[in-house]
Each structure stands twice: as structure tokens, then as C-alpha cells.
PDB file of C-alpha atoms and ligand atoms in Angstrom:
ATOM      1  CA  UNK V 120    -161.768  67.260 -96.868  1.00  0.00           C
ATOM      2  CA  UNK V 121    -161.013  64.146 -98.972  1.00  0.00           C
ATOM      3  CA  UNK V 122    -160.679  61.694 -96.022  1.00  0.00           C
ATOM      4  CA  UNK V 123    -164.108  62.800 -94.758  1.00  0.00           C
ATOM      5  CA  UNK V 124    -165.644  62.286 -98.202  1.00  0.00           C
ATOM      6  CA  UNK V 125    -164.056  58.826 -98.347  1.00  0.00           C
ATOM      7  CA  UNK V 126    -165.566  58.014 -94.935  1.00  0.00           C
ATOM      8  CA  UNK V 127    -168.995  59.131 -96.182  1.00  0.00           C
ATOM      9  CA  UNK V 128    -168.684  56.921 -99.265  1.00  0.00           C
ATOM     10  CA  UNK V 129    -167.613  53.957 -97.116  1.00  0.00           C
ATOM     11  CA  UNK V 130    -170.556  54.494 -94.771  1.00  0.00           C
ATOM     12  CA  UNK V 131    -172.952  54.385 -97.698  1.00  0.00           C
ATOM     13  CA  UNK V 132    -171.785  50.833 -98.429  1.00  0.00           C
ATOM     14  CA  UNK V 133    -173.168  49.778 -95.019  1.00  0.00           C
ATOM     15  CA  UNK V 134    -176.882  49.137 -94.549  1.00  0.00           C
ATOM     16  CA  UNK V 135    -178.836  51.851 -92.818  1.00  0.00           C
ATOM     17  CA  UNK V 136    -180.018  55.407 -93.145  1.00  0.00           C
ATOM     18  CA  UNK V 137    -178.098  58.512 -94.101  1.00  0.00           C
ATOM     19  CA  UNK V 138    -179.134  61.321 -91.762  1.00  0.00           C
ATOM     20  CA  UNK V 139    -178.317  64.989 -92.229  1.00  0.00           C
ATOM     21  CA  UNK V 140    -178.744  66.867 -88.944  1.00  0.00           C
ATOM     22  CA  UNK V 141    -178.845  70.589 -89.591  1.00  0.00           C
ATOM     23  CA  UNK V 142    -178.694  73.680 -87.398  1.00  0.00           C
ATOM     24  CA  UNK V 143    -178.748  77.432 -87.803  1.00  0.00           C
ATOM     25  CA  UNK V 144    -175.260  77.499 -89.363  1.00  0.00           C
ATOM     26  CA  UNK V 145    -176.674  75.903 -92.530  1.00  0.00           C
ATOM     27  CA  UNK V 146    -178.920  78.948 -93.031  1.00  0.00           C
ATOM     28  CA  UNK V 147    -176.250  81.485 -92.057  1.00  0.00           C
ATOM     29  CA  UNK V 148    -175.101  81.749 -95.682  1.00  0.00           C
ATOM     30  CA  UNK V 149    -178.693  82.698 -96.551  1.00  0.00           C
ATOM     31  CA  UNK V 150    -178.385  85.684 -94.219  1.00  0.00           C
ATOM     32  CA  UNK V 151    -180.407  84.278 -91.311  1.00  0.00           C
ATOM     33  CA  UNK V 152    -178.718  85.051 -87.981  1.00  0.00           C
ATOM     34  CA  UNK V 153    -177.745  81.984 -85.952  1.00  0.00           C
ATOM     35  CA  UNK V 154    -179.309  81.445 -82.541  1.00  0.00           C
ATOM     36  CA  UNK V 155    -176.268  81.847 -80.379  1.00  0.00           C
ATOM     37  CA  UNK V 156    -174.431  84.354 -82.565  1.00  0.00           C
ATOM     38  CA  UNK V 157    -174.214  88.078 -81.686  1.00  0.00           C
ATOM     39  CA  UNK V 158    -177.175  89.017 -83.915  1.00  0.00           C
ATOM     40  CA  UNK V 159    -179.537  86.715 -82.011  1.00  0.00           C
ATOM     41  CA  UNK V 160    -180.279  89.292 -79.273  1.00  0.00           C
ATOM     42  CA  UNK V 161    -183.594  91.199 -79.146  1.00  0.00           C
ATOM     43  CA  UNK V 162    -184.583  94.378 -77.326  1.00  0.00           C
ATOM     44  CA  UNK V 163    -187.927  94.859 -75.598  1.00  0.00           C
ATOM     45  CA  UNK V 164    -188.345  98.248 -73.951  1.00  0.00           C
ATOM     46  CA  UNK V 165    -185.037  99.030 -72.289  1.00  0.00           C
ATOM     47  CA  UNK V 166    -183.941  95.403 -71.950  1.00  0.00           C
ATOM     48  CA  UNK V 167    -181.943  93.141 -74.197  1.00  0.00           C
ATOM     49  CA  UNK V 168    -183.133  89.540 -74.262  1.00  0.00           C
ATOM     50  CA  UNK V 169    -181.244  86.454 -75.297  1.00  0.00           C
ATOM     51  CA  UNK V 170    -183.235  84.040 -77.500  1.00  0.00           C
ATOM     52  CA  UNK V 171    -183.062  81.482 -74.696  1.00  0.00           C
ATOM     53  CA  UNK V 172    -185.165  83.819 -72.529  1.00  0.00           C
ATOM     54  CA  UNK V 173    -187.679  84.702 -75.244  1.00  0.00           C
ATOM     55  CA  UNK V 174    -188.151  81.270 -76.806  1.00  0.00           C
ATOM     56  CA  UNK V 175    -190.025  80.039 -73.757  1.00  0.00           C
ATOM     57  CA  UNK V 176    -193.596  79.401 -72.755  1.00  0.00           C
ATOM     58  CA  UNK V 177    -192.929  81.502 -69.667  1.00  0.00           C
ATOM     59  CA  UNK V 178    -192.019  84.558 -71.774  1.00  0.00           C
ATOM     60  CA  UNK V 179    -195.062  84.017 -74.007  1.00  0.00           C
ATOM     61  CA  UNK V 180    -197.376  83.890 -70.972  1.00  0.00           C
ATOM     62  CA  UNK V 181    -195.865  87.078 -69.559  1.00  0.00           C
ATOM     63  CA  UNK V 182    -195.690  89.155 -72.777  1.00  0.00           C
ATOM     64  CA  UNK V 183    -197.348  87.324 -75.681  1.00  0.00           C
ATOM     65  CA  UNK V 184    -197.346  90.206 -78.160  1.00  0.00           C
ATOM     66  CA  UNK V 185    -193.693  91.049 -77.546  1.00  0.00           C
ATOM     67  CA  UNK V 186    -192.796  87.400 -78.163  1.00  0.00           C
ATOM     68  CA  UNK V 187    -195.027  87.351 -81.256  1.00  0.00           C
ATOM     69  CA  UNK V 188    -193.270  90.525 -82.492  1.00  0.00           C
ATOM     70  CA  UNK V 189    -189.928  88.722 -82.249  1.00  0.00           C
ATOM     71  CA  UNK V 190    -191.241  85.707 -84.153  1.00  0.00           C
ATOM     72  CA  UNK V 191    -192.958  87.821 -86.821  1.00  0.00           C
ATOM     73  CA  UNK V 192    -189.729  89.762 -87.340  1.00  0.00           C
ATOM     74  CA  UNK V 193    -187.803  86.490 -87.721  1.00  0.00           C
ATOM     75  CA  UNK V 194    -190.547  85.127 -90.022  1.00  0.00           C
ATOM     76  CA  UNK V 195    -190.011  88.224 -92.214  1.00  0.00           C
ATOM     77  CA  UNK V 196    -186.248  87.604 -92.362  1.00  0.00           C
ATOM     78  CA  UNK V 197    -186.868  83.961 -93.317  1.00  0.00           C
ATOM     79  CA  UNK V 198    -189.425  84.869 -95.993  1.00  0.00           C
ATOM     80  CA  UNK V 199    -186.951  87.157 -97.716  1.00  0.00           C
ATOM     81  CA  UNK V 200    -184.032  84.716 -97.495  1.00  0.00           C
ATOM     82  CA  UNK V 201    -183.167  82.295-100.279  1.00  0.00           C
ATOM     83  CA  UNK V 202    -181.930  78.703 -99.983  1.00  0.00           C
ATOM     84  CA  UNK V 203    -178.153  78.418-100.363  1.00  0.00           C
ATOM     85  CA  UNK V 204    -175.974  75.646-101.866  1.00  0.00           C
ATOM     86  CA  UNK V 205    -176.092  73.681 -98.581  1.00  0.00           C
ATOM     87  CA  UNK V 206    -179.895  73.434 -98.678  1.00  0.00           C
ATOM     88  CA  UNK V 207    -179.792  72.540-102.375  1.00  0.00           C
ATOM     89  CA  UNK V 208    -177.188  69.812-101.792  1.00  0.00           C
ATOM     90  CA  UNK V 209    -179.370  68.132 -99.168  1.00  0.00           C
ATOM     91  CA  UNK V 210    -182.397  68.278-101.480  1.00  0.00           C
ATOM     92  CA  UNK V 211    -180.310  66.524-104.153  1.00  0.00           C
ATOM     93  CA  UNK V 212    -179.317  63.854-101.640  1.00  0.00           C
ATOM     94  CA  UNK V 213    -182.947  63.253-100.695  1.00  0.00           C
ATOM     95  CA  UNK V 214    -183.818  62.739-104.357  1.00  0.00           C
ATOM     96  CA  UNK V 215    -180.827  60.448-104.939  1.00  0.00           C
ATOM     97  CA  UNK V 216    -181.474  58.291-101.853  1.00  0.00           C
ATOM     98  CA  UNK V 217    -185.277  58.170-101.680  1.00  0.00           C
ATOM     99  CA  UNK V 218    -185.425  55.114 -99.406  1.00  0.00           C
ATOM    100  CA  UNK V 219    -182.603  55.797 -97.016  1.00  0.00           C
ATOM    101  CA  UNK V 220    -182.102  59.535 -96.554  1.00  0.00           C
ATOM    102  CA  UNK V 221    -183.623  61.589 -93.729  1.00  0.00           C
ATOM    103  CA  UNK V 222    -183.141  65.275 -92.997  1.00  0.00           C
ATOM    104  CA  UNK V 223    -183.490  66.161 -89.317  1.00  0.00           C
ATOM    105  CA  UNK V 224    -183.479  69.922 -88.962  1.00  0.00           C
ATOM    106  CA  UNK V 225    -183.528  72.266 -86.003  1.00  0.00           C
ATOM    107  CA  UNK V 226    -184.196  75.150 -88.364  1.00  0.00           C
ATOM    108  CA  UNK V 227    -187.654  76.676 -88.410  1.00  0.00           C
ATOM    109  CA  UNK V 228    -186.994  78.865 -91.471  1.00  0.00           C
ATOM    110  CA  UNK V 229    -188.509  76.585 -94.153  1.00  0.00           C
ATOM    111  CA  UNK V 230    -185.456  76.914 -96.432  1.00  0.00           C
ATOM    112  CA  UNK V 231    -184.954  73.157 -96.717  1.00  0.00           C
ATOM    113  CA  UNK V 232    -188.490  72.797 -98.069  1.00  0.00           C
ATOM    114  CA  UNK V 233    -188.031  75.739-100.433  1.00  0.00           C
ATOM    115  CA  UNK V 234    -184.812  74.142-101.712  1.00  0.00           C
ATOM    116  CA  UNK V 235    -186.802  71.042-102.655  1.00  0.00           C
ATOM    117  CA  UNK V 236    -186.325  68.692 -99.684  1.00  0.00           C
ATOM    118  CA  UNK V 237    -189.525  66.627 -99.656  1.00  0.00           C
ATOM    119  CA  UNK V 238    -191.710  66.708 -96.523  1.00  0.00           C
ATOM    120  CA  UNK V 239    -191.722  62.897 -96.466  1.00  0.00           C
ATOM    121  CA  UNK V 240    -187.966  62.850 -95.808  1.00  0.00           C
ATOM    122  CA  UNK V 241    -187.743  65.972 -93.625  1.00  0.00           C
ATOM    123  CA  UNK V 242    -188.207  66.128 -89.857  1.00  0.00           C
ATOM    124  CA  UNK V 243    -188.404  69.707 -88.534  1.00  0.00           C
ATOM    125  CA  UNK V 244    -187.831  68.879 -84.866  1.00  0.00           C
ATOM    126  CA  UNK V 245    -188.172  72.463 -83.622  1.00  0.00           C
ATOM    127  CA  UNK V 246    -191.246  73.469 -85.631  1.00  0.00           C
ATOM    128  CA  UNK V 247    -191.891  75.924 -88.441  1.00  0.00           C
ATOM    129  CA  UNK V 248    -191.871  79.716 -88.058  1.00  0.00           C
ATOM    130  CA  UNK V 249    -194.468  80.117 -90.834  1.00  0.00           C
ATOM    131  CA  UNK V 250    -197.066  78.177 -88.830  1.00  0.00           C
ATOM    132  CA  UNK V 251    -199.180  78.781 -85.725  1.00  0.00           C
ATOM    133  CA  UNK V 252    -201.324  76.658 -83.466  1.00  0.00           C
ATOM    134  CA  UNK V 253    -203.800  77.136 -80.618  1.00  0.00           C
ATOM    135  CA  UNK V 254    -202.047  78.574 -77.550  1.00  0.00           C
ATOM    136  CA  UNK V 255    -204.537  76.714 -75.349  1.00  0.00           C
ATOM    137  CA  UNK V 256    -204.010  73.454 -77.272  1.00  0.00           C
ATOM    138  CA  UNK V 257    -207.726  73.050 -78.057  1.00  0.00           C
ATOM    139  CA  UNK V 258    -206.660  70.889 -81.037  1.00  0.00           C
ATOM    140  CA  UNK V 259    -203.187  69.759 -82.093  1.00  0.00           C
ATOM    141  CA  UNK V 260    -203.646  71.133 -85.655  1.00  0.00           C
ATOM    142  CA  UNK V 261    -201.398  73.842 -87.023  1.00  0.00           C
ATOM    143  CA  UNK V 262    -202.096  76.455 -89.653  1.00  0.00           C
ATOM    144  CA  UNK V 263    -200.042  78.797 -91.807  1.00  0.00           C
ATOM    145  CA  UNK V 264    -199.780  82.246 -90.244  1.00  0.00           C
ATOM    146  CA  UNK V 265    -202.265  84.154 -92.446  1.00  0.00           C
ATOM    147  CA  UNK V 266    -200.809  85.956 -95.473  1.00  0.00           C
ATOM    148  CA  UNK V 267    -202.571  89.087 -94.210  1.00  0.00           C
ATOM    149  CA  UNK V 268    -200.072  89.207 -91.336  1.00  0.00           C
ATOM    150  CA  UNK V 269    -197.440  91.593 -92.737  1.00  0.00           C
ATOM    151  CA  UNK V 270    -193.674  91.525 -92.466  1.00  0.00           C
ATOM    152  CA  UNK V 271    -192.514  93.149 -89.245  1.00  0.00           C
ATOM    153  CA  UNK V 272    -189.278  95.088 -88.806  1.00  0.00           C
ATOM    154  CA  UNK V 273    -187.190  95.329 -85.646  1.00  0.00           C
ATOM    155  CA  UNK V 274    -189.112  97.394 -83.104  1.00  0.00           C
ATOM    156  CA  UNK V 275    -192.478  97.101 -84.906  1.00  0.00           C
ATOM    157  CA  UNK V 276    -195.369  96.260 -82.591  1.00  0.00           C
ATOM    158  CA  UNK V 277    -198.076  93.682 -83.184  1.00  0.00           C
ATOM    159  CA  UNK V 278    -201.022  96.054 -83.564  1.00  0.00           C
ATOM    160  CA  UNK V 279    -204.694  95.232 -83.032  1.00  0.00           C
ATOM    161  CA  UNK V 280    -205.264  94.376 -86.712  1.00  0.00           C
ATOM    162  CA  UNK V 281    -202.435  91.822 -86.615  1.00  0.00           C
ATOM    163  CA  UNK V 282    -203.535  90.477 -83.235  1.00  0.00           C
ATOM    164  CA  UNK V 283    -206.957  89.784 -84.735  1.00  0.00           C
ATOM    165  CA  UNK V 284    -205.285  87.453 -87.278  1.00  0.00           C
ATOM    166  CA  UNK V 285    -203.281  85.519 -84.709  1.00  0.00           C
ATOM    167  CA  UNK V 286    -206.182  83.487 -83.373  1.00  0.00           C
ATOM    168  CA  UNK V 287    -206.956  79.796 -83.355  1.00  0.00           C
ATOM    169  CA  UNK V 288    -209.350  79.079 -86.251  1.00  0.00           C
ATOM    170  CA  UNK V 289    -211.134  76.501 -84.064  1.00  0.00           C
ATOM    171  CA  UNK V 290    -211.760  78.143 -80.699  1.00  0.00           C
ATOM    172  CA  UNK V 291    -210.986  81.794 -81.483  1.00  0.00           C
ATOM    173  CA  UNK V 292    -208.453  81.997 -78.633  1.00  0.00           C
ATOM    174  CA  UNK V 293    -204.934  83.312 -79.028  1.00  0.00           C
ATOM    175  CA  UNK V 294    -202.626  81.423 -81.379  1.00  0.00           C
ATOM    176  CA  UNK V 295    -198.923  80.826 -80.743  1.00  0.00           C
ATOM    177  CA  UNK V 296    -195.955  80.198 -83.030  1.00  0.00           C
ATOM    178  CA  UNK V 297    -195.518  76.525 -83.935  1.00  0.00           C
ATOM    179  CA  UNK V 298    -192.039  76.193 -82.473  1.00  0.00           C
ATOM    180  CA  UNK V 299    -190.547  74.194 -79.652  1.00  0.00           C
ATOM    181  CA  UNK V 300    -189.673  76.396 -76.700  1.00  0.00           C
ATOM    182  CA  UNK V 301    -186.868  75.829 -74.214  1.00  0.00           C
ATOM    183  CA  UNK V 302    -189.251  75.006 -71.372  1.00  0.00           C
ATOM    184  CA  UNK V 303    -191.198  72.486 -73.476  1.00  0.00           C
ATOM    185  CA  UNK V 304    -190.551  68.858 -74.434  1.00  0.00           C
ATOM    186  CA  UNK V 305    -190.210  67.038 -77.719  1.00  0.00           C
ATOM    187  CA  UNK V 306    -193.103  64.788 -78.721  1.00  0.00           C
ATOM    188  CA  UNK V 307    -193.978  62.665 -81.734  1.00  0.00           C
ATOM    189  CA  UNK V 308    -197.096  64.349 -83.129  1.00  0.00           C
ATOM    190  CA  UNK V 309    -195.537  67.780 -83.390  1.00  0.00           C
ATOM    191  CA  UNK V 310    -191.783  67.231 -83.358  1.00  0.00           C
ATOM    192  CA  UNK V 311    -191.206  63.665 -84.656  1.00  0.00           C
ATOM    193  CA  UNK V 312    -189.468  62.451 -81.500  1.00  0.00           C
ATOM    194  CA  UNK V 313    -190.059  58.695 -81.886  1.00  0.00           C
ATOM    195  CA  UNK V 314    -189.551  58.599 -85.660  1.00  0.00           C
ATOM    196  CA  UNK V 315    -186.259  60.454 -85.453  1.00  0.00           C
ATOM    197  CA  UNK V 316    -185.001  58.260 -82.616  1.00  0.00           C
ATOM    198  CA  UNK V 317    -185.929  55.153 -84.618  1.00  0.00           C
ATOM    199  CA  UNK V 318    -184.132  56.404 -87.729  1.00  0.00           C
ATOM    200  CA  UNK V 319    -181.043  57.276 -85.683  1.00  0.00           C
ATOM    201  CA  UNK V 320    -180.935  53.780 -84.223  1.00  0.00           C
ATOM    202  CA  UNK V 321    -180.489  52.312 -87.664  1.00  0.00           C
ATOM    203  CA  UNK V 322    -178.288  54.948 -89.262  1.00  0.00           C
ATOM    204  CA  UNK V 323    -175.195  54.193 -91.322  1.00  0.00           C
ATOM    205  CA  UNK V 324    -174.072  57.827 -91.534  1.00  0.00           C
ATOM    206  CA  UNK V 325    -174.923  61.026 -89.669  1.00  0.00           C
ATOM    207  CA  UNK V 326    -173.703  64.343 -91.084  1.00  0.00           C
ATOM    208  CA  UNK V 327    -174.248  67.112 -88.543  1.00  0.00           C
ATOM    209  CA  UNK V 328    -173.902  70.574 -90.022  1.00  0.00           C
ATOM    210  CA  UNK V 329    -174.020  74.095 -88.573  1.00  0.00           C
ATOM    211  CA  UNK V 330    -175.143  73.228 -85.083  1.00  0.00           C
ATOM    212  CA  UNK V 331    -173.628  74.061 -81.713  1.00  0.00           C
ATOM    213  CA  UNK V 332    -174.989  70.780 -80.249  1.00  0.00           C
ATOM    214  CA  UNK V 333    -176.909  72.448 -77.422  1.00  0.00           C
ATOM    215  CA  UNK V 334    -180.282  70.730 -77.710  1.00  0.00           C
ATOM    216  CA  UNK V 335    -181.504  67.361 -76.557  1.00  0.00           C
ATOM    217  CA  UNK V 336    -182.890  65.467 -79.548  1.00  0.00           C
ATOM    218  CA  UNK V 337    -179.860  66.166 -81.772  1.00  0.00           C
ATOM    219  CA  UNK V 338    -177.710  64.706 -78.978  1.00  0.00           C
ATOM    220  CA  UNK V 339    -179.900  61.615 -78.921  1.00  0.00           C
ATOM    221  CA  UNK V 340    -179.585  61.302 -82.711  1.00  0.00           C
ATOM    222  CA  UNK V 341    -175.793  61.367 -82.616  1.00  0.00           C
ATOM    223  CA  UNK V 342    -175.546  59.053 -79.620  1.00  0.00           C
ATOM    224  CA  UNK V 343    -178.102  56.490 -80.816  1.00  0.00           C
ATOM    225  CA  UNK V 344    -176.481  56.448 -84.253  1.00  0.00           C
ATOM    226  CA  UNK V 345    -172.949  56.128 -82.874  1.00  0.00           C
ATOM    227  CA  UNK V 346    -174.093  53.257 -80.656  1.00  0.00           C
ATOM    228  CA  UNK V 347    -175.606  51.576 -83.741  1.00  0.00           C
ATOM    229  CA  UNK V 348    -172.210  51.769 -85.459  1.00  0.00           C
ATOM    230  CA  UNK V 349    -172.923  54.732 -87.716  1.00  0.00           C
ATOM    231  CA  UNK V 350    -170.173  56.947 -89.082  1.00  0.00           C
ATOM    232  CA  UNK V 351    -170.439  60.474 -87.661  1.00  0.00           C
ATOM    233  CA  UNK V 352    -169.219  63.500 -89.642  1.00  0.00           C
ATOM    234  CA  UNK V 353    -169.376  67.127 -88.505  1.00  0.00           C
ATOM    235  CA  UNK V 354    -169.414  70.306 -90.599  1.00  0.00           C
ATOM    236  CA  UNK V 355    -168.996  73.571 -88.687  1.00  0.00           C
ATOM    237  CA  UNK V 356    -166.950  76.747 -88.757  1.00  0.00           C
ATOM    238  CA  UNK V 357    -166.095  76.168 -85.097  1.00  0.00           C
ATOM    239  CA  UNK V 358    -165.302  73.409 -82.643  1.00  0.00           C
ATOM    240  CA  UNK V 359    -168.402  71.885 -81.031  1.00  0.00           C
ATOM    241  CA  UNK V 360    -169.242  68.686 -79.119  1.00  0.00           C
ATOM    242  CA  UNK V 361    -170.419  66.828 -82.256  1.00  0.00           C
ATOM    243  CA  UNK V 362    -167.071  67.687 -83.823  1.00  0.00           C
ATOM    244  CA  UNK V 363    -165.343  65.944 -80.914  1.00  0.00           C
ATOM    245  CA  UNK V 364    -167.390  62.798 -81.562  1.00  0.00           C
ATOM    246  CA  UNK V 365    -166.887  63.021 -85.341  1.00  0.00           C
ATOM    247  CA  UNK V 366    -163.137  63.421 -84.907  1.00  0.00           C
ATOM    248  CA  UNK V 367    -163.024  59.845 -83.619  1.00  0.00           C
ATOM    249  CA  UNK V 368    -165.343  58.623 -86.393  1.00  0.00           C
ATOM    250  CA  UNK V 369    -165.804  59.900 -89.968  1.00  0.00           C
ATOM    251  CA  UNK V 370    -164.023  63.211 -89.408  1.00  0.00           C
ATOM    252  CA  UNK V 371    -164.619  66.948 -89.317  1.00  0.00           C
ATOM    253  CA  UNK V 372    -164.895  69.621 -92.006  1.00  0.00           C
ATOM    254  CA  UNK V 373    -164.067  73.040 -90.518  1.00  0.00           C
ATOM    255  CA  UNK V 374    -165.598  75.268 -93.141  1.00  0.00           C
ATOM    256  CA  UNK V 375    -168.817  76.806 -94.417  1.00  0.00           C
ATOM    257  CA  UNK V 376    -171.728  74.401 -94.724  1.00  0.00           C
ATOM    258  CA  UNK V 377    -172.632  75.367 -98.293  1.00  0.00           C
ATOM    259  CA  UNK V 378    -169.397  74.125 -99.857  1.00  0.00           C
ATOM    260  CA  UNK V 379    -168.986  71.168 -97.489  1.00  0.00           C
ATOM    261  CA  UNK V 380    -172.518  69.807 -97.989  1.00  0.00           C
ATOM    262  CA  UNK V 381    -172.157  70.234-101.749  1.00  0.00           C
ATOM    263  CA  UNK V 382    -168.964  68.152-101.666  1.00  0.00           C
ATOM    264  CA  UNK V 383    -170.577  65.480 -99.462  1.00  0.00           C
ATOM    265  CA  UNK V 384    -173.670  65.249-101.686  1.00  0.00           C
ATOM    266  CA  UNK V 385    -171.474  64.999-104.797  1.00  0.00           C
ATOM    267  CA  UNK V 386    -169.400  62.243-103.156  1.00  0.00           C
ATOM    268  CA  UNK V 387    -172.445  60.220-102.118  1.00  0.00           C
ATOM    269  CA  UNK V 388    -174.341  60.659-105.377  1.00  0.00           C
ATOM    270  CA  UNK V 389    -171.434  59.841-107.684  1.00  0.00           C
ATOM    271  CA  UNK V 390    -170.200  56.920-105.607  1.00  0.00           C
TER     272      UNK V 390
HETATM  273  P1  OAD M 280    -176.570  77.896 -82.881  1.00  0.00           P
HETATM  274  O1  OAD M 280    -176.750  79.348 -83.171  1.00  0.00           O
HETATM  275  O2  OAD M 280    -176.494  77.478 -81.469  1.00  0.00           O
HETATM  276  O3  OAD M 280    -175.243  77.355 -83.579  1.00  0.00           O
HETATM  277  C1  OAD M 280    -174.951  77.640 -84.921  1.00  0.00           C
HETATM  278  C2  OAD M 280    -173.698  76.889 -85.270  1.00  0.00           C
HETATM  279  O4  OAD M 280    -173.469  77.057 -86.649  1.00  0.00           O
HETATM  280  C3  OAD M 280    -172.446  77.326 -84.533  1.00  0.00           C
HETATM  281  O5  OAD M 280    -171.789  76.181 -84.031  1.00  0.00           O
HETATM  282  C4  OAD M 280    -171.609  78.022 -85.634  1.00  0.00           C
HETATM  283  O6  OAD M 280    -170.220  77.804 -85.447  1.00  0.00           O
HETATM  284  C5  OAD M 280    -172.082  77.301 -86.863  1.00  0.00           C
HETATM  285  N1  OAD M 280    -171.998  78.070 -88.107  1.00  0.00           N
HETATM  286  C6  OAD M 280    -172.286  79.376 -88.321  1.00  0.00           C
HETATM  287  N2  OAD M 280    -172.177  79.701 -89.620  1.00  0.00           N
HETATM  288  C7  OAD M 280    -171.803  78.569 -90.268  1.00  0.00           C
HETATM  289  C8  OAD M 280    -171.549  78.237 -91.625  1.00  0.00           C
HETATM  290  N3  OAD M 280    -171.646  79.146 -92.608  1.00  0.00           N
HETATM  291  N4  OAD M 280    -171.200  76.957 -91.931  1.00  0.00           N
HETATM  292  C9  OAD M 280    -171.097  76.018 -90.942  1.00  0.00           C
HETATM  293  N5  OAD M 280    -171.340  76.270 -89.644  1.00  0.00           N
HETATM  294  C10 OAD M 280    -171.684  77.525 -89.305  1.00  0.00           C
HETATM  295  O7  OAD M 280    -177.736  77.137 -83.660  1.00  0.00           O
HETATM  296  P2  OAD M 280    -178.318  75.673 -83.469  1.00  0.00           P
HETATM  297  O8  OAD M 280    -177.254  74.709 -83.089  1.00  0.00           O
HETATM  298  O9  OAD M 280    -179.137  75.395 -84.676  1.00  0.00           O
HETATM  299  O10 OAD M 280    -183.995  75.753 -80.719  1.00  0.00           O
HETATM  300  O11 OAD M 280    -179.269  75.878 -82.260  1.00  0.00           O
HETATM  301  C11 OAD M 280    -180.049  74.796 -81.887  1.00  0.00           C
HETATM  302  C12 OAD M 280    -181.349  75.227 -81.351  1.00  0.00           C
HETATM  303  O12 OAD M 280    -181.148  76.077 -80.241  1.00  0.00           O
HETATM  304  C13 OAD M 280    -182.222  76.046 -82.278  1.00  0.00           C
HETATM  305  O13 OAD M 280    -182.972  75.257 -83.149  1.00  0.00           O
HETATM  306  C14 OAD M 280    -183.115  76.718 -81.328  1.00  0.00           C
HETATM  307  C15 OAD M 280    -182.052  77.178 -80.364  1.00  0.00           C
HETATM  308  O14 OAD M 280    -182.482  77.465 -79.175  1.00  0.00           O
HETATM  309  C16 OAD M 280    -185.244  76.059 -80.399  1.00  0.00           C
HETATM  310  O15 OAD M 280    -185.773  77.100 -80.706  1.00  0.00           O
HETATM  311  C17 OAD M 280    -185.926  74.971 -79.644  1.00  0.00           C
END
């Protein structure tokens, strides 16, 4: 791990931003199933669905309450989870580097915020599972899912009393989870597209952690940053495309994100 920490310290001596790019693996140690792991599957009726089928506008149009049930179950898991050392390390980095640290996260679980990462330095590019917005887009606003909406277990249905809570406060139509679906596109107002691209283009260091590198904006972050001369480091239990890029740059840590991010934060803060 030491050569990677040395590369991180060297990158900090260059001008530019330090970007942490996090994925589901960072929350795995908090007990939240990853997206593409075995626990990600979900059964509706007699069929098993992969998240990539359910996290779509098409699925929501066809079976909105079944999709809501999946999100409300996952919201319950997230609410009961606690931030782990990886989240806490990134919150410490944000505090130590107030002018040059940005956290770009694909995670919708809110654990970075609960660990103390400030909103001003955090870019949740796939949304927030605790929020909802108008399904018909009558206004771009988003709202917390009401506290009166209870935790849902696997197999629990969204009954009429819950359905009555999941409405747009403006137009009274159906609300939807505030998450980016596979058949939708990134934008700036909701998902920070332009801001994140701009930050990546002037990065000195990108630490990707716990992501399988399957989505578009994270790819842009790594590529724009690499083109700008940034050092790329990857933390993951397994090989992944960002690891291949990092291997030719700052290096790879093949281990759990909690310990690795703690070591990286310590190295950057005590430099
Ligand atoms: P994935 O589930 O695709 O990948 C999780 C990654 O974390 C894998 O590469 C694992 O090897 C790694 N991993 C698991 N546990 C780890 C640990 N303790 N320490 C380090 N690494 C670990 O999740 P994401 O890459 O986040 O998007 O998925 C990206 C996006 O695809 C999600 O945000 C979601 C999904 O579809 C949307 O909903 C738009």
C-alpha cells in the first residue's frame, strides 16, 4: 500500500482538486448490498429481477408500486445502516482540504452525509434514496420521503396508506424516487453533470473506491482527470477497469475500502 500512499502525497503537491469517486463497495462494510453483487436481485411475483431491469423509467411506468416497494425496502436498509471507517475518512479529508476536495458518489444511501461529508463538497450523481420528486416533472424540486412512510421489508407491498404519502406536494400526482435510472441521462440541476466534469478537468488526484466502473459519468471523471494529468488511484476488492487505468498511474489497493480510505486520508492529512 505504501507506494500508492506516496503517489497520493505527491499528487497533493500538484495544483488541482482531490476527487474521491465512490461506489457501492464503500457502503458494503456498512451492510448495504452492492448493486451487481448476488444480494442485489429482487423478486416480484414469480420472477427475479436484476437491479438493471428495475432501476428504469420503463419498469416504473409498467409497475410503479412494485418499483416503489423495492426502493422503500432499500431505503429501510440504508436508514438502519451506519457509516463505516471509509465514509468517516472521506469526511475528514473534506474538512482538511476545504478548498480542493470533492466527493463524487454513485451511492444513494446518504451515508457520506451522515458521516459528516458536507453537502457543499459532495456530488451525489445518482440521486438520494431518501428523497422523491414529481413523477410527471411538474417542478424540478425534490422532497424527503415523508417520515410517515414506514420501513418496508422484503415482500411487503406499498399499501393504499403509503401510496397516499408518495405524491407530489405541488400537483398531487404520483411521486417517484429521486434516483437516476438506467434509461435516463445525467443533467446538471439534479445530478451535477457539468460541475463534476469541470472539477475532473482540473483534478490533481482521483481516488476511485468500491465501484465496478459500469456507469457513464464516473468514466468521464476518470478520463477527463487522466487527460488533465491527474494521478489515478483505485481501491477495490476486485479487478475493474479503473484499476487497469490506476495501475499505470498512482496504483491500486486490492482491499476493503474502509482500511484503504483511512490510510489514504491519513497520508494526505499528515503530509
Ligand atoms: P457495483 O455493485 O457495480 O460494484 C461494487 C464494487 O465494489 C465491485 O467492484 C466490488 O468488487 C467492490 N467492492 C465490494 N465490497 C468492497 C469493499 N468492502 N471494499 C472495496 N470494494 C468493494 O456498484 P457501483 O459501481 O457503485 O446506478 O455501481 C454503479 C451504479 O450502477 C450504481 O450507482 C447504480 C448501479 O446501477 C444507478 O442506480 C444509476
